[in-house]
Coordinates of C-alpha atoms in Angstrom, one line a residue:
Chain A
X6 CA -111.4 -90.0 -46.5
X7 CA -112.4 -86.7 -48.0
X8 CA -113.2 -88.5 -51.2
X9 CA -115.4 -90.9 -49.3
X10 CA -117.4 -88.1 -47.7
X11 CA -117.7 -86.4 -51.1
X12 CA -118.9 -89.6 -52.8
X13 CA -121.4 -90.1 -50.0
X14 CA -122.8 -86.6 -50.4
X15 CA -123.0 -86.9 -54.2
X16 CA -124.7 -90.3 -53.9
X17 CA -127.2 -88.8 -51.4
X18 CA -128.1 -85.9 -53.7
X19 CA -128.5 -88.3 -56.6
X20 CA -130.6 -90.7 -54.5
X21 CA -132.9 -87.9 -53.3
X22 CA -133.4 -86.6 -56.9
X23 CA -134.1 -90.2 -58.1
X24 CA -136.7 -90.6 -55.3
X25 CA -138.4 -87.3 -56.3
X26 CA -138.5 -88.3 -59.9
X27 CA -140.0 -91.7 -58.9
X28 CA -142.7 -89.9 -56.8
X29 CA -143.5 -87.6 -59.7
X30 CA -143.8 -90.6 -62.1
X31 CA -145.9 -92.5 -59.6
X32 CA -148.4 -89.7 -59.4
X33 CA -148.6 -89.6 -63.2
X34 CA -149.2 -93.3 -63.3
X35 CA -152.0 -92.9 -60.8
X36 CA -153.7 -90.5 -63.1
X37 CA -153.1 -92.8 -66.1
X38 CA -154.6 -95.7 -64.2
X39 CA -157.6 -93.7 -63.2
X40 CA -158.3 -92.7 -66.8
X41 CA -158.0 -96.3 -68.0
X42 CA -160.6 -97.6 -65.6
X43 CA -164.0 -96.4 -66.8
X44 CA -165.8 -95.9 -70.1
X45 CA -165.0 -92.7 -72.0
X46 CA -168.5 -91.2 -71.4
X47 CA -168.0 -91.6 -67.6
X48 CA -165.2 -88.9 -67.7
X49 CA -167.7 -86.4 -69.2
X50 CA -169.2 -86.1 -65.7
X51 CA -168.3 -83.5 -63.1
X52 CA -166.3 -84.9 -60.2
X53 CA -168.7 -83.0 -57.8
X54 CA -171.7 -80.9 -58.4
X55 CA -170.8 -77.6 -60.1
X56 CA -167.1 -78.6 -60.4
X57 CA -164.8 -79.6 -63.3
X58 CA -165.5 -82.6 -65.5
X59 CA -163.0 -85.4 -65.2
X60 CA -162.0 -85.0 -68.9
X61 CA -161.1 -81.4 -68.2
X62 CA -158.9 -82.3 -65.3
X63 CA -157.0 -84.8 -67.5
X64 CA -156.5 -82.0 -70.0
X65 CA -155.5 -79.6 -67.2
X66 CA -152.9 -82.1 -65.8
X67 CA -151.6 -82.7 -69.3
X68 CA -151.3 -79.0 -70.1
X69 CA -149.5 -78.5 -66.7
X70 CA -146.9 -81.1 -67.5
X71 CA -146.5 -79.8 -71.1
X72 CA -145.7 -76.4 -69.5
X73 CA -142.6 -78.0 -67.9
X74 CA -140.9 -78.1 -71.3
X75 CA -140.5 -74.3 -71.7
X76 CA -140.3 -73.8 -67.9
X77 CA -137.3 -76.0 -67.7
X78 CA -135.8 -74.7 -71.0
X79 CA -136.2 -78.1 -72.7
X80 CA -138.2 -76.8 -75.7
X81 CA -141.6 -75.6 -76.7
X82 CA -144.9 -77.1 -75.5
X83 CA -145.9 -80.1 -77.5
X84 CA -149.6 -78.9 -77.5
X85 CA -149.4 -75.1 -77.2
X86 CA -152.9 -74.7 -78.6
X87 CA -154.3 -76.4 -75.5
X88 CA -152.8 -74.1 -72.9
X89 CA -155.7 -71.6 -73.3
X90 CA -158.2 -74.4 -73.0
X91 CA -156.8 -76.3 -70.0
X92 CA -154.5 -73.9 -68.1
X93 CA -155.8 -70.4 -68.6
X94 CA -159.6 -71.0 -68.3
X95 CA -161.9 -73.1 -66.2
X96 CA -163.9 -76.0 -67.6
X97 CA -166.8 -75.3 -70.0
X98 CA -165.3 -72.0 -71.2
X99 CA -165.0 -73.6 -74.7
X100 CA -167.4 -76.0 -76.4
X101 CA -164.8 -77.9 -78.4
X102 CA -162.3 -79.9 -76.4
X103 CA -160.2 -82.9 -77.5
X104 CA -161.7 -86.4 -77.1
X105 CA -160.6 -88.8 -74.2
X106 CA -158.6 -90.9 -76.8
X107 CA -156.7 -87.8 -77.9
X108 CA -156.1 -86.5 -74.4
X109 CA -154.8 -89.9 -73.2
X110 CA -152.4 -89.9 -76.1
X111 CA -151.2 -86.3 -75.4
X112 CA -150.8 -87.2 -71.7
X113 CA -148.6 -90.2 -72.6
X114 CA -146.6 -88.3 -75.2
X115 CA -145.9 -85.3 -72.8
X116 CA -144.8 -87.6 -70.0
X117 CA -142.6 -89.7 -72.1
X118 CA -141.0 -86.6 -73.6
X119 CA -140.4 -85.2 -70.1
X120 CA -139.0 -88.5 -68.8
X121 CA -136.5 -88.7 -71.6
X122 CA -135.3 -85.2 -70.8
X123 CA -135.3 -85.8 -67.0
X124 CA -133.1 -88.9 -67.4
X125 CA -130.3 -86.7 -68.7
X126 CA -130.5 -84.0 -66.1
X127 CA -127.8 -83.7 -63.4
X128 CA -128.1 -82.5 -59.8
X129 CA -126.8 -79.2 -60.9
X130 CA -129.4 -79.0 -63.6
X131 CA -132.2 -79.7 -61.2
X132 CA -130.9 -77.0 -58.8
X133 CA -130.6 -74.4 -61.5
X134 CA -133.3 -71.7 -62.1
X135 CA -136.5 -72.3 -64.0
X136 CA -137.2 -70.0 -66.9
X137 CA -139.8 -67.8 -65.1
X138 CA -137.3 -66.4 -62.7
X139 CA -134.5 -64.0 -63.8
X140 CA -130.8 -64.8 -62.9
X141 CA -130.9 -61.8 -60.6
X142 CA -133.9 -62.9 -58.6
X143 CA -132.7 -66.5 -58.6
X144 CA -129.4 -65.3 -56.9
X145 CA -131.6 -64.0 -54.1
X146 CA -134.0 -67.0 -54.0
X147 CA -132.1 -70.2 -55.0
X148 CA -135.1 -72.3 -54.1
X149 CA -136.8 -71.2 -57.3
X150 CA -135.2 -74.1 -59.1
X151 CA -136.4 -76.9 -61.3
X152 CA -136.5 -79.5 -58.6
X153 CA -138.8 -77.4 -56.5
X154 CA -141.2 -77.0 -59.5
X155 CA -141.1 -80.8 -60.0
X156 CA -142.2 -81.4 -56.4
X157 CA -144.9 -78.7 -56.5
X158 CA -146.2 -80.3 -59.7
X159 CA -146.3 -83.7 -57.9
X160 CA -148.4 -82.2 -55.1
X161 CA -150.6 -80.5 -57.8
X162 CA -151.3 -83.9 -59.5
X163 CA -152.1 -85.3 -56.0
X164 CA -154.5 -82.4 -55.4
X165 CA -156.5 -83.1 -58.5
X166 CA -156.3 -86.9 -58.0
X167 CA -158.1 -86.3 -54.7
X168 CA -160.9 -84.7 -56.7
X169 CA -161.0 -87.2 -59.5
X170 CA -161.5 -90.0 -57.0
X171 CA -165.0 -88.4 -56.3
X172 CA -166.2 -89.2 -59.8
X173 CA -167.6 -92.5 -59.0
X174 CA -170.1 -92.9 -56.1
X175 CA -169.0 -95.2 -53.3
X176 CA -170.6 -98.6 -54.0
X177 CA -172.4 -98.6 -50.6
X178 CA -173.1 -94.9 -50.2
Chain B
X6 CA -110.6 -78.9 -55.2
X7 CA -111.9 -82.2 -53.8
X8 CA -113.1 -80.3 -50.7
X9 CA -114.9 -77.9 -52.9
X10 CA -116.8 -80.6 -54.7
X11 CA -117.6 -82.2 -51.4
X12 CA -118.9 -79.0 -49.9
X13 CA -121.0 -78.4 -53.0
X14 CA -122.5 -81.9 -52.8
X15 CA -123.2 -81.5 -49.0
X16 CA -124.7 -78.1 -49.6
X17 CA -126.9 -79.5 -52.4
X18 CA -128.2 -82.3 -50.2
X19 CA -129.0 -79.9 -47.4
X20 CA -130.7 -77.4 -49.8
X21 CA -132.9 -80.1 -51.2
X22 CA -133.9 -81.4 -47.8
X23 CA -134.6 -77.8 -46.7
X24 CA -136.8 -77.3 -49.7
X25 CA -138.8 -80.5 -49.1
X26 CA -139.3 -79.5 -45.4
X27 CA -140.5 -76.1 -46.6
X28 CA -143.0 -77.7 -49.1
X29 CA -144.3 -80.0 -46.3
X30 CA -144.8 -77.0 -44.1
X31 CA -146.5 -75.0 -46.8
X32 CA -149.1 -77.8 -47.3
X33 CA -149.7 -77.8 -43.6
X34 CA -150.2 -74.1 -43.6
X35 CA -152.6 -74.4 -46.4
X36 CA -154.7 -76.8 -44.3
X37 CA -154.4 -74.5 -41.3
X38 CA -155.5 -71.5 -43.4
X39 CA -158.5 -73.4 -44.8
X40 CA -159.7 -74.4 -41.3
X41 CA -159.4 -70.8 -40.1
X42 CA -161.6 -69.4 -42.8
X43 CA -165.2 -70.4 -42.1
X44 CA -167.5 -70.8 -39.1
X45 CA -167.1 -74.1 -37.1
X46 CA -170.4 -75.4 -38.2
X47 CA -169.4 -75.1 -41.9
X48 CA -166.8 -77.8 -41.4
X49 CA -169.6 -80.2 -40.3
X50 CA -170.6 -80.5 -43.9
X51 CA -169.5 -83.1 -46.4
X52 CA -167.0 -81.9 -49.0
X53 CA -169.1 -83.6 -51.7
X54 CA -172.3 -85.7 -51.5
X55 CA -171.7 -89.0 -49.7
X56 CA -168.1 -88.1 -48.9
X57 CA -166.2 -87.2 -45.7
X58 CA -167.1 -84.2 -43.7
X59 CA -164.4 -81.5 -43.6
X60 CA -164.0 -81.9 -39.8
X61 CA -163.1 -85.6 -40.4
X62 CA -160.5 -84.7 -42.9
X63 CA -158.8 -82.3 -40.4
X64 CA -158.8 -85.2 -37.9
X65 CA -157.4 -87.5 -40.6
X66 CA -154.6 -85.1 -41.6
X67 CA -153.8 -84.5 -37.9
X68 CA -153.7 -88.3 -37.2
X69 CA -151.5 -88.9 -40.3
X70 CA -149.0 -86.3 -39.1
X71 CA -149.1 -87.7 -35.5
X72 CA -148.2 -91.1 -36.9
X73 CA -144.9 -89.7 -38.2
X74 CA -143.6 -89.6 -34.5
X75 CA -143.5 -93.4 -34.1
X76 CA -142.8 -94.0 -37.8
X77 CA -139.6 -91.8 -37.6
X78 CA -138.6 -93.2 -34.2
X79 CA -139.2 -89.8 -32.5
X80 CA -141.6 -91.0 -29.8
X81 CA -145.2 -92.0 -29.3
X82 CA -148.2 -90.4 -30.9
X83 CA -149.4 -87.4 -29.0
X84 CA -153.1 -88.5 -29.5
X85 CA -152.9 -92.3 -29.8
X86 CA -156.7 -92.6 -29.0
X87 CA -157.5 -90.7 -32.2
X88 CA -155.8 -93.2 -34.6
X89 CA -158.8 -95.5 -34.7
X90 CA -161.2 -92.6 -35.3
X91 CA -159.3 -90.8 -38.0
X92 CA -156.8 -93.3 -39.6
X93 CA -158.3 -96.7 -39.3
X94 CA -162.0 -96.0 -40.0
X95 CA -163.9 -93.8 -42.4
X96 CA -166.0 -90.8 -41.4
X97 CA -169.2 -91.4 -39.4
X98 CA -168.0 -94.7 -38.0
X99 CA -168.1 -93.1 -34.5
X100 CA -170.7 -90.7 -33.1
X101 CA -168.3 -88.8 -30.8
X102 CA -165.5 -86.9 -32.3
X103 CA -163.5 -84.0 -31.0
X104 CA -164.7 -80.4 -31.6
X105 CA -163.2 -78.2 -34.3
X106 CA -161.4 -76.2 -31.5
X107 CA -159.9 -79.3 -30.1
X108 CA -158.8 -80.6 -33.6
X109 CA -157.2 -77.2 -34.5
X110 CA -155.2 -77.3 -31.3
X111 CA -154.1 -81.0 -31.8
X112 CA -153.2 -80.1 -35.4
X113 CA -151.0 -77.2 -34.3
X114 CA -149.4 -79.2 -31.5
X115 CA -148.5 -82.2 -33.7
X116 CA -147.0 -80.0 -36.4
X117 CA -145.0 -77.9 -33.9
X118 CA -143.7 -81.1 -32.3
X119 CA -142.7 -82.5 -35.6
X120 CA -141.1 -79.2 -36.8
X121 CA -138.9 -79.1 -33.6
X122 CA -137.7 -82.7 -34.2
X123 CA -137.2 -82.1 -38.0
X124 CA -135.0 -79.1 -37.3
X125 CA -132.5 -81.4 -35.6
X126 CA -132.4 -84.1 -38.3
X127 CA -129.3 -84.5 -40.6
X128 CA -129.3 -85.7 -44.2
X129 CA -128.2 -89.1 -42.9
X130 CA -131.2 -89.2 -40.5
X131 CA -133.6 -88.4 -43.4
X132 CA -132.1 -91.1 -45.6
X133 CA -132.3 -93.7 -42.8
X134 CA -135.1 -96.3 -42.7
X135 CA -138.5 -95.6 -41.2
X136 CA -139.7 -97.8 -38.4
X137 CA -142.1 -99.9 -40.5
X138 CA -139.3 -101.4 -42.6
X139 CA -136.8 -103.9 -41.2
X140 CA -133.0 -103.3 -41.5
X141 CA -132.9 -106.3 -43.8
X142 CA -135.6 -105.0 -46.2
X143 CA -134.2 -101.5 -46.0
X144 CA -130.8 -102.8 -47.2
X145 CA -132.6 -104.1 -50.4
X146 CA -134.8 -101.0 -50.8
X147 CA -133.0 -97.9 -49.5
X148 CA -135.7 -95.6 -50.8
X149 CA -137.9 -96.7 -47.9
X150 CA -136.5 -93.9 -45.9
X151 CA -137.9 -91.0 -43.8
X152 CA -137.5 -88.4 -46.5
X153 CA -139.6 -90.4 -48.9
X154 CA -142.3 -90.7 -46.3
X155 CA -142.2 -86.9 -45.7
X156 CA -142.7 -86.3 -49.5
X157 CA -145.5 -88.9 -49.7
X158 CA -147.3 -87.2 -46.7
X159 CA -146.9 -83.8 -48.5
X160 CA -148.7 -85.2 -51.5
X161 CA -151.3 -86.8 -49.2
X162 CA -152.1 -83.4 -47.7
X163 CA -152.4 -82.0 -51.2
X164 CA -154.8 -84.8 -52.1
X165 CA -157.2 -84.0 -49.3
X166 CA -156.7 -80.2 -49.8
X167 CA -158.1 -80.8 -53.3
X168 CA -161.2 -82.3 -51.7
X169 CA -161.6 -79.7 -49.0
X170 CA -161.7 -76.9 -51.5
X171 CA -165.0 -78.4 -52.7
X172 CA -166.6 -77.6 -49.3
X173 CA -167.9 -74.2 -50.4
X174 CA -169.9 -73.8 -53.5
X175 CA -168.4 -71.5 -56.1
X176 CA -170.0 -68.1 -55.7
X177 CA -171.4 -67.9 -59.2
X178 CA -172.1 -71.6 -59.7

């Protein structure tokens, strides 16, 4: 009986983590789909007057995901040279940015690398601290774990997806 | 030993659900904060040219959350008459919409009602089917549960928050 309850609880935890990984992946796929839809030059436009260009937001989302590698203790960023460009400064700070073709390939590479790592992580791994919180602080705030970061990155991708959708004028506007 | 593993798994499930509720609540608070920031007439503006007005997006987010009551089998919508206005049709379909003061109060009322219900829900409740899926289909797709809806609504709020933030021009744009 005890074993049954235990198995149920373990199965529940695994199911929930699986769902959250699926939602994270679904948001990434939404971004991928958006950036496969139009001609490259269309992404050079601002999503709204005075706001970021779509190409910048792809770089920003890529750099955000790339940052999960060190934050989760999984390794170094794949594209550390792009952090300044896309995570530390707003659009148009620098003249030279990678092309759409390059950014699409970086985006795919980062997400594939993360997915491979994530598939090996246990519930215990997900609930362990991320690398920006000390063991001491984590003991006081156990919610500062990797799973919470994954969820917050999922919401972050949704946030920018809501902006990207503004790129193209409504057909009958 | 078995009991210890069991307790760990149960505690993990509860911790994760607690974190997800916290993230849902944090997104709602972000919306609340945004709509407490400016004068009422500012929210009558479109968030970007040809897009929804901010006031409509508050109504839309309110109506979306209100829909969780029937979807989770917790009761009827508190404001069923607003579903057509804010969930089934785009902005400017109808001339008469509630005032900002009314919408703020509906928003708060809906969220307080949901929070009271959510505080009583168990892990088993969260992983049970939502009311738009039949028992038969749920048996095949157990991820169509209430917790998954909560997470997708959290991302949805983030999506519109990304748009709302465009309402005010950057000061030095």
